[in-house]
mmCIF file of C-alpha atoms in Angstrom:
data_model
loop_
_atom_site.group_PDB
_atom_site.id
_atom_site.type_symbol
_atom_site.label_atom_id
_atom_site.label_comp_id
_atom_site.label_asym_id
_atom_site.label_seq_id
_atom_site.Cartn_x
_atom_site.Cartn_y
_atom_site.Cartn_z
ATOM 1 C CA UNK V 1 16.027 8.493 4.709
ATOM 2 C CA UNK V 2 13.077 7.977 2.625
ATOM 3 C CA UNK V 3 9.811 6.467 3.711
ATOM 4 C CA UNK V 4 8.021 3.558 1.554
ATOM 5 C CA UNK V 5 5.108 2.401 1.422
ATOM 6 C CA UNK V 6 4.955 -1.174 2.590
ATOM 7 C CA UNK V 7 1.741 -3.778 2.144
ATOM 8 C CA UNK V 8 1.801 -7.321 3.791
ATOM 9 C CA UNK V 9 -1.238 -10.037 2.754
ATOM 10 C CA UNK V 10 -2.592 -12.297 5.955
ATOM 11 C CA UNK V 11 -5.162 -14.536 6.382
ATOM 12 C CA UNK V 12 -8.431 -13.850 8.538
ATOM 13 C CA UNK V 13 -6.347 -16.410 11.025
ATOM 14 C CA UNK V 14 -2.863 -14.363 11.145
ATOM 15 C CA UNK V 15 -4.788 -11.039 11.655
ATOM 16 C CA UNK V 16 -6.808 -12.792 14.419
ATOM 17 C CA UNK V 17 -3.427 -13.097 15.587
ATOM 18 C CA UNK V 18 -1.372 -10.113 14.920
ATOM 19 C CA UNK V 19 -4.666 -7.795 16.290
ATOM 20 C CA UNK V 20 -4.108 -9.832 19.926
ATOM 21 C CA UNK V 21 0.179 -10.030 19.289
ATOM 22 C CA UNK V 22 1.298 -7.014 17.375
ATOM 23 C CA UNK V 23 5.089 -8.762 18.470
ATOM 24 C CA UNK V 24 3.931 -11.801 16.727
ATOM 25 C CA UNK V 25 2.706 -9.899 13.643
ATOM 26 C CA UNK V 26 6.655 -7.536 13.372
ATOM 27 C CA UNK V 27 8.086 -11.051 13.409
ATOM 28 C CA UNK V 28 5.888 -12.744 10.952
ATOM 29 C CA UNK V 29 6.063 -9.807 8.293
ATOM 30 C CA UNK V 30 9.552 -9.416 8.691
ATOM 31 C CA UNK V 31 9.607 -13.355 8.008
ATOM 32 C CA UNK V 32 7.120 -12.408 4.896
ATOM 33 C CA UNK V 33 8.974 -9.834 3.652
ATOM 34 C CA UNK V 34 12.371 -11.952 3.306
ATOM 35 C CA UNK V 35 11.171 -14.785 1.938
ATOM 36 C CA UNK V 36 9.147 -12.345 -0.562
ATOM 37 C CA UNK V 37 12.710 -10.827 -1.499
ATOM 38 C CA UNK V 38 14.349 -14.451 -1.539
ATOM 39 C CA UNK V 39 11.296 -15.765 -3.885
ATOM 40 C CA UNK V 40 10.992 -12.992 -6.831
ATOM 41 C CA UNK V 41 6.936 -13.968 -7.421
ATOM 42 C CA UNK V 42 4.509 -11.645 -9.686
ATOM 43 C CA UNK V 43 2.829 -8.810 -7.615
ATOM 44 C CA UNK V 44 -0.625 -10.914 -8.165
ATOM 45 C CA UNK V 45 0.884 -13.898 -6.195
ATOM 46 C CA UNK V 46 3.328 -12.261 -3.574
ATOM 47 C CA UNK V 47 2.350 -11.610 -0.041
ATOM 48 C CA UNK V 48 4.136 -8.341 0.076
ATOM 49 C CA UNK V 49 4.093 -5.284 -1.944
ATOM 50 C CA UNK V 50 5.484 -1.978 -1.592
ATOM 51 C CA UNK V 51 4.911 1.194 -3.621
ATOM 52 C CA UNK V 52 8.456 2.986 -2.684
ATOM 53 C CA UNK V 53 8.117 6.938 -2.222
ATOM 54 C CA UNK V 54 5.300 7.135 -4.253
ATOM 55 C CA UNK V 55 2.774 6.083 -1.817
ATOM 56 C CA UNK V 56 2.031 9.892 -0.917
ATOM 57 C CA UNK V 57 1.170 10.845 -4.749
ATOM 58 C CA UNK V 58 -1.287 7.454 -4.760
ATOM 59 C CA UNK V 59 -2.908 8.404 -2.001
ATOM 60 C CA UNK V 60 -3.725 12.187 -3.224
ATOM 61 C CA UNK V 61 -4.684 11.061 -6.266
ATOM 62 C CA UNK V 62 -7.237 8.606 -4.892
ATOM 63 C CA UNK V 63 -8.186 11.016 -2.739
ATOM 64 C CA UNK V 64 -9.357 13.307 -5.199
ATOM 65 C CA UNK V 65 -11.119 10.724 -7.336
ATOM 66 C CA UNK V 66 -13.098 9.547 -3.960
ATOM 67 C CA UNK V 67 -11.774 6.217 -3.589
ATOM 68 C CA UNK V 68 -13.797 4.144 -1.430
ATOM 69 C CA UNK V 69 -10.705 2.642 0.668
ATOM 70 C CA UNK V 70 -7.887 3.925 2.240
ATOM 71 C CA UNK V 71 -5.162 1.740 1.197
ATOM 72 C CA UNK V 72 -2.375 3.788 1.208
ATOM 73 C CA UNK V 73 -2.789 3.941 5.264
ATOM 74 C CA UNK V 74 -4.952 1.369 5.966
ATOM 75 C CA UNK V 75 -8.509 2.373 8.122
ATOM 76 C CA UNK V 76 -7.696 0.382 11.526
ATOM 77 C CA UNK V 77 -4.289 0.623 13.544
ATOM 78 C CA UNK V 78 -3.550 -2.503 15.032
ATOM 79 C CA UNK V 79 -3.696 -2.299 18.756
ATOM 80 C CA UNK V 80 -0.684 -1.974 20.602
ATOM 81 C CA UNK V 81 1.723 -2.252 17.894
ATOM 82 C CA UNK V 82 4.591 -0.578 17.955
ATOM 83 C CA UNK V 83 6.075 1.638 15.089
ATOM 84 C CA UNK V 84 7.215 -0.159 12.171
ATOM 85 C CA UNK V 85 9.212 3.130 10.666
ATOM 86 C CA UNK V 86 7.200 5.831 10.613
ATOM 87 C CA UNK V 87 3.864 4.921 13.085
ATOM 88 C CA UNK V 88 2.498 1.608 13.651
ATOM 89 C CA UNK V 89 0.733 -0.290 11.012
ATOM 90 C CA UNK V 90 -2.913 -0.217 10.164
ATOM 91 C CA UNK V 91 -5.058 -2.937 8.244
ATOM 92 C CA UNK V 92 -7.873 -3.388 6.183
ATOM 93 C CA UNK V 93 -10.530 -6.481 6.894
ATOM 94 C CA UNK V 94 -11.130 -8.794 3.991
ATOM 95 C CA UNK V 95 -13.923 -6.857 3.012
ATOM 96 C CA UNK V 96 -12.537 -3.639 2.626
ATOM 97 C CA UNK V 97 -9.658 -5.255 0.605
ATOM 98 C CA UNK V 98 -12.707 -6.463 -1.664
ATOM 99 C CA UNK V 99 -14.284 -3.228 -2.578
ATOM 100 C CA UNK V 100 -10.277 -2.022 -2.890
ATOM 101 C CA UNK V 101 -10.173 -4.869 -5.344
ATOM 102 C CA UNK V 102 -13.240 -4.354 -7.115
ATOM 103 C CA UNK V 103 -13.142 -0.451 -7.430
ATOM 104 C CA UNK V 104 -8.813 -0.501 -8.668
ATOM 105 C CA UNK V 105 -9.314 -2.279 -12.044
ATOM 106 C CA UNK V 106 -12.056 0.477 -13.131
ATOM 107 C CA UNK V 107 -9.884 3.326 -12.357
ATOM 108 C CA UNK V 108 -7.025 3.336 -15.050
ATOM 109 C CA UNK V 109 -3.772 5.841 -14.096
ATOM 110 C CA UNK V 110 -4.978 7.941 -17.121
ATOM 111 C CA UNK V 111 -8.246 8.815 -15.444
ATOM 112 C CA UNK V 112 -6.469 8.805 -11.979
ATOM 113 C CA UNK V 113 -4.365 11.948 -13.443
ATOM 114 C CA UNK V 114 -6.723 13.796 -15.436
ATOM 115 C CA UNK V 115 -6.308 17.296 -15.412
ATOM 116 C CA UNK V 116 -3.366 16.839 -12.301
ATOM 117 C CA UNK V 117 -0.510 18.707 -13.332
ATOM 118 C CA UNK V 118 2.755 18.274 -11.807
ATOM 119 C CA UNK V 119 2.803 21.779 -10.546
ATOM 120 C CA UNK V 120 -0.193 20.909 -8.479
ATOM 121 C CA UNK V 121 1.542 18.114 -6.684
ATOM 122 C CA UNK V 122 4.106 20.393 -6.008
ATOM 123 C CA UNK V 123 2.057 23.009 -4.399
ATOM 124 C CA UNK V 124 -0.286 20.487 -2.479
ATOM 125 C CA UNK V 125 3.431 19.331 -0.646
ATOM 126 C CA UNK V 126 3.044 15.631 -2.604
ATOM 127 C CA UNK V 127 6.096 13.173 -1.246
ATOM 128 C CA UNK V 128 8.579 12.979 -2.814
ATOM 129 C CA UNK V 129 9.205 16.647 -4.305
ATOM 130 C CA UNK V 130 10.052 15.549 -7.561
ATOM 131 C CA UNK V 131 7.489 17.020 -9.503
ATOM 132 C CA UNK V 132 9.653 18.937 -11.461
ATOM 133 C CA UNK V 133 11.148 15.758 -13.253
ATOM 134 C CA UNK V 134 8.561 15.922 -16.568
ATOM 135 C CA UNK V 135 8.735 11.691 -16.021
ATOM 136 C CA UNK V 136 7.592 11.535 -12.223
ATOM 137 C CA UNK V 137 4.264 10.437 -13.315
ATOM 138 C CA UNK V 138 5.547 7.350 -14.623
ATOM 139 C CA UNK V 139 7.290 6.622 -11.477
ATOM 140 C CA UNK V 140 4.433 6.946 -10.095
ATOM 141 C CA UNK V 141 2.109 4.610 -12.574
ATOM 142 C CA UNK V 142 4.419 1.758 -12.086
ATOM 143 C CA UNK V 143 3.993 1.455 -8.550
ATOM 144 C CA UNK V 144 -0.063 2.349 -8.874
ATOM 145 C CA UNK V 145 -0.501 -0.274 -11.413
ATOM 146 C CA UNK V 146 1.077 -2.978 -8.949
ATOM 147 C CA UNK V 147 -1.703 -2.221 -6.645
ATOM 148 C CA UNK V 148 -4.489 -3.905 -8.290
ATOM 149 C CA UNK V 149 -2.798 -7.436 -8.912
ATOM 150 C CA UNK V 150 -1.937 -7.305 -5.630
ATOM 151 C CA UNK V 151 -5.241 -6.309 -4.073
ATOM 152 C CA UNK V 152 -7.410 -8.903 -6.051
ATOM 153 C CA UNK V 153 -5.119 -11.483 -5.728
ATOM 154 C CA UNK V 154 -6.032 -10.399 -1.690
ATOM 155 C CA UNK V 155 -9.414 -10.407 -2.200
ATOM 156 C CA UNK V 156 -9.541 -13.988 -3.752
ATOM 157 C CA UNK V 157 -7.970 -15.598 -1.273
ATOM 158 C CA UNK V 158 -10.207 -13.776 1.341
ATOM 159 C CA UNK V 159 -7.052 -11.485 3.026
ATOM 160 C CA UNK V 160 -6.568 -8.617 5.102
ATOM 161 C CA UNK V 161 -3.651 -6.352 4.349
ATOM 162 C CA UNK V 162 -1.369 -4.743 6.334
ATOM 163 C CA UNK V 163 -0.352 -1.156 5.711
ATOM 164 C CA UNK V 164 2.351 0.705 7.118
ATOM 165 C CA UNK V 165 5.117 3.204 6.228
ATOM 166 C CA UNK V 166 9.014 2.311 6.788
#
């Protein structure tokens, strides 16, 4: 079993909502997500993106560059809910999907990995091990590069985002 990285757009209304029914919010990204897989839309105008394994190595590497947002694990659980694979899922408010949206585009994957090797990710424990494959870092820039379509596509429509791992 594998765990992804999983991202669900809602208005300020539906996280009104899923914060006081985290049922209601399991139903309605569930509802999201196959329609999403039904509809086949660009990452800038789905609902629902998910980075696949390589949600661990995004998350280091923004890390170490001091990105302002947590988006690989979201900064608030929502209350209540239960888990949704692996822990419950956690959001971000419209404005911290803003700065996420503002500060992505300025950070290219080249200056993301500068001076990373592979062996690092290794030894820091990085998920998935596969940092001896001399191509993992383009695994990883495809999913990266989805991120920022998806995030100010969020932030122009004035969304939250829901993060969680499954």
């Amino acid at each position: 079993m594998s765990m992804i990285g999983e991202y669900a757009r809602v208005t300020p209304d539906e996280l009104k909502r899923a914060l006081s029914d985290p049922d209601w919010a399991y139903d309605f990204v569930q509802e999201l997500l196959e329609e999403q897989e039904e509809a086949d839309q660009p990452t800038g105008q789905a609902r629902c993106l998910d980075t696949d394994k390589a949600w661990h190595a995004i998350g280091f590497l923004l890390r170490r560059v001091g990105f302002p947002v947590d988006i690989v694990h979201g900064e608030q659980p929502i209350p209540g809910a239960d888990d949704w694979g692996y822990g419950p899922p956690c959001y971000l408010t419209p404005e911290r999907v803003r700065i996420a949206a503002e500060s992505l585009p300025s950070i290219s994957f080249e200056a993301l990995v500068q001076g990373v090797t592979l062996e690092q990710l290794s030894q820091a424990d990085v998920y998935p091990q596969i940092w001896s494959d001399p191509s993992a870092l383009d695994y990883v820039r495809h999913h990266y590069e989805s991120l920022s379509p998806f995030f100010v596509a969020a932030a122009a429509e004035g969304d939250a985002v829901l993060v969680w791992l499954d």
